[in-house]
Amino acid sequence: MKALWQLSAMEQAALVAGRKVSSLELIEAHLARIDAVNPKLNAVVRVMAEEARAAARSADSQVAAGAKLGPLHGVPFTIKENIDVAGLPTTHGCKALEHAVVARDAPVVERMRAAGAIALARTNLPDLGLRVHTESSLHGLTRNPWNLARTAAGSSGGEGAALASGMSPIGLGNDIGGSLRNPASACGIASIKPSAGRVPHVETVPGADPLLVAQLMLAQGPMARRVADVRLGLQILMGAHPRDPWSISLPFAGEPLQKPLRIAMVAEPPGGSIDPVIAATVRKAGAALSDAGYQVDEVCPPSYEDALQVWSQFIFGDLAAILDQLYPIMGESGARFLRYVYEPLPAYDAKAMSLMFVQRHAVAREWSVFMEDYPLVLSPTWTQLPFEHGFDAASAAGAAAAMEMMRPVRPANLLGLPSACVPAGRDEKTGLPIGVLLTGKRFREDLCLEAAEAVEARLGLATPIDPAA
């Protein structure tokens, strides 16, 4: 029989609703699991034990009273520490922000609580989330449970490692350049970056009004070990909220499309190198999707390298204006990584920024036309395996290599498209998992997750795992 911490979020919710397990039992099981494995991984950075126990007792009272229950009633969840939780600091992983206590939950936390879920713990991230490796000046280094010498990726690396090792069944992260999907791939779990506007994004630290690049490309989303839990998490989180003026309410599922659905497979993305093991894994995922009834063609969307370049220009151009304010907040390794990435780049003036919007529209138009024929794009998440700790900030070459390897995640952020990550295999030599992306037409998260579930059914990994020795 499985331990409680090994069950999916939906399985746990069913046990609570069926009065077979109490919510308090779930909380205690996960607290014990955190005690057992977090010292090896450093994925969880704040445990809300007493608050969670009190919420669980209340949840159990509601079950006993026959109250109407939410879809995650009594189930624990974890929260990346750049997402507001009332009464706690939103540190963004920075020592300088360790006392930045907020008064109100972010909308995504509000909605998880409204669905009955219980906030259990906060998880680690790199300083300000500006790195693909989770090392925080406040909380330290997070390790990958599959291989302790390798990165858990980032910036939601604490969530990825916590979920993969059974410290939580479902969690919250965010993504401006793969930060939901990078750790999902590295840690062998599932996630989705929703379409722009699908899930409300609200932040109060360091300021209530985000930079333009965040308004256009940053998305909040769920992470879990199973695609079904990711789907449920998204359905809970989505919808307009008055605190995010750009958020919208739309049905989860779109109109049925003609079968067989066509998928464009990009096994070897332009713009850099790829590990042959990863390319082979993408092709195995393509074969799995063919077996599930999809038509899979090896073809690349138009202007792929232009999409990569424009994403970089938006990120670098917008952040360049405030770099002098960011460096003092960040730790040494995070600031060093940023300097390696930014200092060689030219300054961006108003004319250059205006031209970027024209280029973004051109790429979006070409992809929109392409996706009439191919509503889904299958690709790697990273083109190389997760690197050893510190590689990305050790040198300018390491920083460049880290940016190159995560290039497949970028188009979805630039274009506001939904993009799901699902495990599709492991590397035999290192034991590291390999995740693939399924990126879809705008607001067709339903298509992304349906295809991800087909891959999961044929190639998925058995998680949670005990951390490697």
C-alpha positions as a printed NumPy array, in Angstrom:
array([[  0.   ,   0.   ,   0.   ],
       [  1.275,   3.467,  -0.876],
       [  2.178,   5.935,   1.84 ],
       [ -0.069,   9.   ,   1.941],
       [  2.705,  11.292,   0.666],
       [  3.082,   9.083,  -2.425],
       [ -0.49 ,   9.718,  -3.6  ],
       [ -1.503,  12.308,  -6.161],
       [ -3.406,  15.41 ,  -5.09 ],
       [ -6.65 ,  14.066,  -6.547],
       [ -6.176,  10.716,  -4.816],
       [ -5.634,  12.48 ,  -1.516],
       [ -8.724,  14.641,  -2.01 ],
       [-10.84 ,  11.557,  -2.762],
       [ -9.686,   9.869,   0.454],
       [-10.579,  12.937,   2.53 ],
       [-13.98 ,  13.336,   0.859],
       [-14.665,   9.618,   1.326],
       [-13.773,   9.853,   5.036],
       [-11.086,   7.213,   4.634],
       [ -8.282,   9.56 ,   5.678],
       [ -8.384,  12.79 ,   7.632],
       [ -6.826,  15.984,   6.411],
       [ -4.761,  16.082,   9.588],
       [ -3.307,  12.677,   8.684],
       [ -2.293,  14.059,   5.273],
       [ -0.651,  17.08 ,   6.852],
       [  1.251,  14.986,   9.375],
       [  2.41 ,  12.573,   6.651],
       [  3.803,  15.418,   4.565],
       [  5.404,  17.153,   7.538],
       [  7.167,  13.889,   8.381],
       [  8.273,  13.538,   4.774],
       [  9.702,  17.073,   4.802],
       [ 11.611,  16.239,   7.976],
       [ 12.942,  13.058,   6.355],
       [ 14.125,  14.325,   2.964],
       [ 14.405,  18.109,   2.967],
       [ 17.776,  18.152,   4.773],
       [ 19.258,  16.504,   1.654],
       [ 17.497,  18.735,  -0.856],
       [ 16.802,  22.148,   0.727],
       [ 13.687,  22.523,  -1.396],
       [ 11.366,  23.705,   1.397],
       [ 12.52 ,  26.893,   3.115],
       [  9.627,  27.632,   5.467],
       [  7.24 ,  25.123,   7.031],
       [  3.843,  26.405,   8.17 ],
       [  3.226,  23.438,  10.449],
       [  0.898,  24.858,  13.089],
       [ -1.133,  26.883,  10.593],
       [ -1.516,  23.785,   8.424],
       [ -2.564,  21.62 ,  11.369],
       [ -5.19 ,  24.176,  12.404],
       [ -6.527,  24.366,   8.85 ],
       [ -6.624,  20.554,   8.659],
       [ -8.655,  20.3  ,  11.862],
       [-11.111,  22.812,  10.432],
       [-11.254,  20.868,   7.168],
       [-11.976,  17.642,   9.032],
       [-14.772,  19.338,  10.958],
       [-16.35 ,  20.39 ,   7.665],
       [-16.21 ,  16.812,   6.392],
       [-17.83 ,  15.546,   9.595],
       [-20.582,  18.167,   9.275],
       [-21.4  ,  17.09 ,   5.72 ],
       [-20.41 ,  20.445,   4.248],
       [-19.906,  20.958,   0.534],
       [-16.24 ,  20.302,  -0.196],
       [-13.889,  21.897,  -2.699],
       [-11.981,  19.78 ,  -5.224],
       [ -8.788,  19.801,  -3.098],
       [-10.432,  19.823,   0.316],
       [ -7.909,  19.017,   3.014],
       [ -4.98 ,  18.488,   0.62 ],
       [ -1.637,  20.231,   1.309],
       [  0.071,  22.458,  -1.243],
       [  3.35 ,  24.345,  -1.406],
       [  4.13 ,  27.845,  -2.635],
       [  7.207,  29.37 ,  -4.254],
       [  8.575,  32.182,  -2.099],
       [  7.947,  34.92 ,  -4.64 ],
       [  4.18 ,  34.43 ,  -4.352],
       [  2.407,  36.39 ,  -1.616],
       [  1.115,  34.543,   1.451],
       [ -0.586,  36.753,   4.035],
       [  1.471,  37.306,   7.165],
       [  4.696,  35.936,   5.678],
       [  7.606,  37.579,   3.848],
       [  7.775,  37.387,   0.072],
       [ 11.548,  37.117,  -0.014],
       [ 12.2  ,  36.308,  -3.682],
       [ 15.098,  34.297,  -2.229],
       [ 16.955,  37.477,  -1.22 ],
       [ 18.486,  38.272,   2.136],
       [ 17.55 ,  41.907,   1.583],
       [ 13.84 ,  40.983,   1.462],
       [ 13.673,  38.502,   4.346],
       [ 11.42 ,  40.858,   6.357],
       [  9.135,  41.903,   3.471],
       [  5.944,  40.64 ,   5.136],
       [  2.773,  40.988,   3.047],
       [ -0.77 ,  41.552,   4.24 ],
       [ -2.719,  39.625,   1.64 ],
       [ -2.617,  36.338,  -0.279],
       [ -1.913,  36.43 ,  -3.995],
       [ -5.005,  35.477,  -6.048],
       [ -3.53 ,  32.047,  -6.857],
       [ -3.147,  31.319,  -3.137],
       [ -6.659,  32.627,  -2.439],
       [ -8.066,  30.285,  -5.066],
       [ -6.201,  27.231,  -3.808],
       [ -7.495,  27.9  ,  -0.296],
       [-11.015,  28.432,  -1.662],
       [-10.751,  24.995,  -3.308],
       [-10.062,  23.538,   0.13 ],
       [ -6.298,  23.11 ,  -0.18 ],
       [ -4.07 ,  23.799,   2.825],
       [ -0.895,  25.871,   2.577],
       [  1.894,  23.705,   3.991],
       [  5.244,  25.265,   3.119],
       [  7.203,  27.766,   1.02 ],
       [  9.806,  26.647,  -1.505],
       [ 13.156,  27.944,  -2.681],
       [ 14.086,  30.022,  -5.727],
       [ 17.173,  31.899,  -6.956],
       [ 17.488,  35.568,  -6.087],
       [ 14.604,  37.452,  -7.736],
       [ 13.949,  34.353,  -9.877],
       [ 16.549,  35.592, -12.364],
       [ 18.449,  32.36 , -12.913],
       [ 17.794,  28.855, -14.242],
       [ 19.584,  27.327, -11.233],
       [ 18.021,  27.468,  -7.748],
       [ 20.589,  28.965,  -5.407],
       [ 19.393,  31.635,  -3.016],
       [ 21.459,  34.118,  -1.037],
       [ 18.892,  33.758,   1.762],
       [ 18.19 ,  30.027,   1.754],
       [ 21.086,  28.394,  -0.078],
       [ 21.251,  25.702,  -2.747],
       [ 18.456,  23.321,  -3.78 ],
       [ 19.542,  19.869,  -4.988],
       [ 17.958,  17.631,  -7.593],
       [ 16.462,  14.512,  -5.933],
       [ 17.499,  12.326,  -8.891],
       [ 21.147,  13.368,  -8.687],
       [ 22.287,  15.534,  -5.788],
       [ 25.235,  16.931,  -7.75 ],
       [ 22.965,  18.43 , -10.434],
       [ 20.699,  21.456, -10.545],
       [ 16.977,  21.215,  -9.841],
       [ 16.759,  24.032, -12.435],
       [ 14.869,  27.244, -11.82 ],
       [ 13.498,  29.424, -10.98 ],
       [ 10.798,  27.225,  -9.354],
       [ 13.452,  24.669,  -8.434],
       [ 12.323,  24.316,  -4.844],
       [  8.851,  23.343,  -6.004],
       [ 10.211,  20.863,  -8.523],
       [ 12.408,  19.101,  -5.972],
       [  9.718,  19.127,  -3.268],
       [  7.083,  17.603,  -5.524],
       [  9.391,  14.99 ,  -7.013],
       [ 10.425,  13.794,  -3.546],
       [  6.938,  13.648,  -2.021],
       [  7.045,  16.697,   0.251],
       [  3.897,  18.016,  -1.439],
       [  1.413,  16.706,  -4.033],
       [  0.819,  20.02 ,  -5.82 ],
       [  2.389,  23.471,  -5.798],
       [  2.46 ,  26.978,  -7.211],
       [  5.183,  28.585,  -9.311],
       [  5.575,  31.096, -12.117],
       [  7.297,  31.363, -15.471],
       [  8.8  ,  34.182, -17.56 ],
       [ 11.444,  32.033, -19.231],
       [ 10.631,  28.432, -18.411],
       [ 10.538,  28.72 , -14.625],
       [  7.592,  26.321, -14.283],
       [  8.865,  23.999, -16.996],
       [ 12.644,  23.986, -16.424],
       [ 12.34 ,  22.412, -12.942],
       [  9.555,  20.096, -14.07 ],
       [ 11.868,  18.649, -16.711],
       [ 14.9  ,  18.5  , -14.407],
       [ 12.96 ,  16.914, -11.538],
       [ 10.7  ,  14.556, -13.49 ],
       [  7.286,  16.105, -12.795],
       [  4.58 ,  17.922, -14.795],
       [  3.641,  21.585, -15.086],
       [  2.012,  24.094, -17.387],
       [  2.748,  27.699, -18.228],
       [ -0.736,  29.016, -19.037],
       [ -1.604,  31.444, -21.802],
       [ -1.019,  35.102, -21.02 ],
       [ -3.981,  36.367, -19.002],
       [ -5.401,  32.924, -18.202],
       [ -4.263,  33.041, -14.535],
       [ -4.04 ,  36.326, -12.612],
       [ -0.567,  37.581, -11.744],
       [ -0.345,  39.893,  -8.753],
       [  2.769,  40.847,  -6.814],
       [  3.409,  43.392,  -4.073],
       [  7.135,  42.886,  -3.416],
       [  9.219,  44.714,  -4.467],
       [  6.378,  46.697,  -6.104],
       [  2.726,  46.298,  -7.038],
       [  3.14 ,  47.138, -10.708],
       [  5.437,  44.843, -12.692],
       [  7.754,  45.758, -15.524],
       [  6.376,  45.573, -19.048],
       [  8.206,  42.321, -19.737],
       [  6.458,  40.706, -16.766],
       [  3.078,  42.058, -17.861],
       [  3.576,  40.475, -21.284],
       [  5.383,  37.233, -20.506],
       [  5.103,  36.184, -16.836],
       [  2.535,  33.52 , -15.966],
       [  1.495,  31.895, -12.695],
       [  0.761,  28.185, -12.817],
       [  0.534,  24.778, -11.136],
       [  3.113,  22.014, -10.776],
       [  2.436,  18.412,  -9.754],
       [  3.61 ,  14.86 , -10.292],
       [  0.608,  13.957, -12.455],
       [ -0.863,  15.752, -15.453],
       [ -4.391,  15.267, -14.089],
       [ -3.41 ,  17.257, -10.988],
       [ -1.894,  20.002, -13.153],
       [ -5.166,  20.215, -15.078],
       [ -7.218,  20.47 , -11.893],
       [ -4.796,  23.038, -10.484],
       [ -5.125,  25.19 , -13.582],
       [ -8.924,  24.983, -13.504],
       [ -8.816,  26.216,  -9.906],
       [ -6.392,  29.075, -10.606],
       [ -7.744,  30.418, -13.886],
       [-10.105,  33.315, -14.456],
       [-10.17 ,  37.106, -14.24 ],
       [ -9.305,  38.882, -11.   ],
       [ -9.686,  42.62 , -10.337],
       [ -6.136,  42.915,  -8.989],
       [ -4.767,  41.871, -12.393],
       [ -6.311,  44.154, -15.025],
       [ -5.082,  41.936, -17.889],
       [ -6.513,  38.647, -16.589],
       [ -9.506,  37.178, -18.391],
       [-12.184,  34.536, -17.94 ],
       [-12.591,  31.961, -20.68 ],
       [-13.81 ,  28.338, -20.71 ],
       [-11.062,  25.81 , -20.082],
       [-11.78 ,  23.752, -23.2  ],
       [-12.003,  25.148, -26.72 ],
       [-13.926,  23.866, -29.692],
       [-13.126,  20.317, -30.869],
       [-10.573,  20.224, -33.675],
       [-10.46 ,  17.871, -36.615],
       [ -8.801,  14.517, -35.932],
       [ -6.133,  13.401, -36.205],
       [ -4.692,  16.443, -34.495],
       [ -1.396,  17.43 , -36.108],
       [  1.705,  17.998, -33.993],
       [  4.862,  19.729, -35.2  ],
       [  7.838,  17.939, -33.674],
       [ 11.035,  19.963, -33.189],
       [ 13.454,  17.33 , -31.94 ],
       [ 16.533,  19.477, -32.624],
       [ 15.613,  23.136, -32.096],
       [ 17.534,  25.742, -34.1  ],
       [ 19.828,  28.165, -32.354],
       [ 22.309,  25.849, -30.664],
       [ 23.419,  22.317, -29.884],
       [ 21.462,  19.413, -28.412],
       [ 22.389,  16.258, -26.524],
       [ 21.525,  13.27 , -28.771],
       [ 19.862,  11.551, -25.791],
       [ 17.437,  14.452, -25.481],
       [ 16.68 ,  14.557, -29.213],
       [ 16.009,  10.804, -29.103],
       [ 13.683,  11.289, -26.13 ],
       [ 11.671,  13.89 , -28.04 ],
       [ 11.312,  11.47 , -30.938],
       [ 10.173,   8.74 , -28.528],
       [  7.541,  11.138, -27.248],
       [  6.535,  11.776, -30.867],
       [  6.154,   8.031, -31.409],
       [  4.062,   7.791, -28.238],
       [  1.779,  10.532, -29.526],
       [  1.483,   8.789, -32.892],
       [  0.452,   5.673, -31.   ],
       [ -2.196,   7.768, -29.232],
       [ -3.704,   8.811, -32.581],
       [ -1.961,  12.105, -33.309],
       [ -0.313,  12.916, -36.628],
       [  3.277,  13.877, -35.784],
       [  5.434,  15.586, -38.418],
       [  9.028,  16.683, -37.881],
       [  8.707,  20.337, -38.87 ],
       [  9.791,  23.57 , -37.197],
       [  7.544,  26.625, -36.696],
       [  8.592,  29.69 , -38.708],
       [ 10.998,  32.314, -37.378],
       [ 12.042,  30.079, -34.489],
       [ 15.386,  31.791, -33.963],
       [ 13.723,  35.189, -34.307],
       [ 11.434,  34.215, -31.436],
       [ 14.455,  33.358, -29.299],
       [ 16.152,  36.636, -30.11 ],
       [ 13.106,  38.816, -29.473],
       [ 12.449,  37.091, -26.118],
       [ 16.03 ,  37.901, -25.113],
       [ 15.702,  41.491, -26.274],
       [ 12.525,  42.003, -24.237],
       [ 14.014,  40.508, -21.087],
       [ 17.37 ,  42.23 , -21.398],
       [ 16.02 ,  45.54 , -22.622],
       [ 13.441,  45.914, -19.858],
       [ 15.616,  44.714, -16.987],
       [ 18.599,  46.779, -18.124],
       [ 16.874,  49.907, -16.863],
       [ 16.843,  48.65 , -13.264],
       [ 19.954,  46.464, -13.049],
       [ 21.679,  48.935, -10.748],
       [ 18.739,  48.55 ,  -8.34 ],
       [ 18.741,  44.752,  -8.563],
       [ 22.399,  44.011,  -7.916],
       [ 22.41 ,  45.288,  -4.297],
       [ 19.411,  43.059,  -3.476],
       [ 20.9  ,  39.91 ,  -4.954],
       [ 23.516,  37.512,  -3.673],
       [ 26.95 ,  37.241,  -5.224],
       [ 26.382,  34.262,  -7.544],
       [ 23.037,  35.528,  -8.831],
       [ 24.441,  38.987,  -9.54 ],
       [ 27.475,  37.443, -11.221],
       [ 25.244,  35.377, -13.525],
       [ 23.294,  38.499, -14.497],
       [ 26.472,  40.436, -15.233],
       [ 27.781,  37.652, -17.462],
       [ 24.511,  37.702, -19.411],
       [ 23.864,  41.442, -19.594],
       [ 27.157,  43.274, -19.761],
       [ 28.106,  42.179, -23.305],
       [ 24.778,  43.382, -24.671],
       [ 24.134,  46.76 , -26.302],
       [ 21.971,  49.335, -24.566],
       [ 18.359,  49.511, -25.709],
       [ 16.823,  52.881, -26.485],
       [ 13.179,  53.756, -27.097],
       [ 13.494,  53.154, -30.834],
       [ 14.92 ,  49.663, -30.287],
       [ 12.161,  48.8  , -27.812],
       [  9.511,  49.965, -30.273],
       [ 11.02 ,  47.814, -33.009],
       [ 10.873,  44.799, -30.685],
       [  7.092,  45.078, -30.54 ],
       [  6.966,  45.04 , -34.332],
       [  9.21 ,  41.962, -34.401],
       [  7.134,  40.24 , -31.725],
       [  3.972,  40.828, -33.755],
       [  5.616,  39.428, -36.87 ],
       [  6.665,  36.24 , -35.1  ],
       [  3.251,  35.899, -33.41 ],
       [  1.466,  36.31 , -36.746],
       [  3.609,  33.648, -38.418],
       [  3.147,  31.187, -35.537],
       [ -0.597,  31.838, -35.442],
       [ -0.913,  30.92 , -39.122],
       [  1.353,  27.889, -38.653],
       [ -0.71 ,  26.671, -35.706],
       [ -3.848,  26.523, -37.804],
       [ -2.203,  23.452, -39.358],
       [ -0.247,  22.358, -36.281],
       [ -2.15 ,  23.285, -33.093],
       [  0.582,  21.686, -30.942],
       [  4.384,  21.839, -31.022],
       [  6.445,  19.075, -29.399],
       [  9.995,  19.977, -28.364],
       [ 12.616,  19.446, -25.671],
       [ 12.419,  21.556, -22.542],
       [ 16.201,  21.865, -22.246],
       [ 18.59 ,  20.791, -24.981],
       [ 21.172,  19.558, -22.457],
       [ 20.897,  17.617, -19.219],
       [ 20.743,  19.531, -15.918],
       [ 24.199,  20.893, -15.166],
       [ 26.346,  20.605, -12.067],
       [ 25.786,  23.177,  -9.328],
       [ 27.237,  26.592, -10.048],
       [ 28.084,  25.931, -13.691],
       [ 25.888,  28.78 , -14.941],
       [ 27.571,  31.446, -12.793],
       [ 31.154,  30.171, -12.871],
       [ 32.059,  31.912, -16.121],
       [ 30.684,  33.893, -19.03 ],
       [ 30.8  ,  30.717, -21.105],
       [ 28.746,  28.852, -18.488],
       [ 26.118,  31.596, -18.408],
       [ 25.886,  31.561, -22.216],
       [ 25.581,  27.772, -22.274],
       [ 22.798,  27.871, -19.676],
       [ 20.877,  30.427, -21.715],
       [ 21.351,  28.402, -24.899],
       [ 20.146,  25.121, -23.432],
       [ 16.843,  26.566, -22.199],
       [ 15.988,  28.129, -25.56 ],
       [ 12.971,  25.835, -26.314],
       [ 10.955,  27.318, -23.445],
       [ 11.211,  30.911, -24.684],
       [  8.749,  31.133, -27.606],
       [  5.747,  30.329, -25.413],
       [  6.577,  33.228, -23.087],
       [  7.199,  35.669, -25.923],
       [  3.944,  34.771, -27.675],
       [  1.71 ,  34.192, -24.639],
       [  1.076,  30.552, -25.56 ],
       [  0.275,  27.67 , -23.189],
       [  3.115,  25.193, -22.765],
       [  3.031,  21.99 , -20.706],
       [  6.009,  19.938, -19.549],
       [  5.781,  16.189, -18.979],
       [  8.459,  13.554, -18.269],
       [  9.299,  11.348, -21.256],
       [ 12.338,   9.362, -20.119],
       [ 15.639,   9.34 , -18.247],
       [ 19.306,   9.532, -19.121],
       [ 20.885,   6.173, -18.353],
       [ 24.298,   7.524, -17.328],
       [ 23.195,  10.207, -14.867],
       [ 19.731,   8.937, -13.938],
       [ 18.345,  12.394, -14.672],
       [ 14.8  ,  12.751, -16.025],
       [ 14.076,  14.367, -19.379],
       [ 10.889,  16.332, -19.917],
       [  9.321,  17.427, -23.191],
       [  7.177,  20.452, -24.002],
       [  3.783,  20.542, -25.639],
       [  3.089,  24.118, -26.663],
       [ -0.334,  24.999, -28.025],
       [ -2.46 ,  27.654, -29.606],
       [ -3.523,  30.49 , -27.315],
       [ -5.955,  29.38 , -24.624],
       [ -5.78 ,  25.731, -25.705],
       [ -4.322,  24.421, -22.467],
       [ -6.805,  21.581, -22.868],
       [ -4.961,  20.356, -25.979],
       [ -1.541,  20.677, -24.317],
       [ -2.597,  18.662, -21.284],
       [ -4.471,  16.021, -23.248],
       [ -1.343,  15.339, -25.302],
       [  0.861,  15.488, -22.188],
       [ -1.344,  12.851, -20.6  ],
       [ -0.855,  10.615, -23.643],
       [  2.934,  10.911, -23.228],
       [  2.646,  10.314, -19.488],
       [  0.598,   7.146, -20.017],
       [  3.272,   5.671, -22.3  ],
       [  6.566,   7.127, -21.04 ],
       [  5.904,   8.608, -17.6  ],
       [  8.164,   8.168, -14.592],
       [  7.301,   6.612, -11.231],
       [  7.351,   9.453,  -8.696],
       [  7.741,  10.502,  -5.925],
       [ 11.247,   9.217,  -5.318],
       [ 13.627,   9.058,  -2.38 ],
       [ 16.551,  11.441,  -2.908],
       [ 19.599,   9.859,  -4.486],
       [ 22.419,   8.771,  -2.208]])
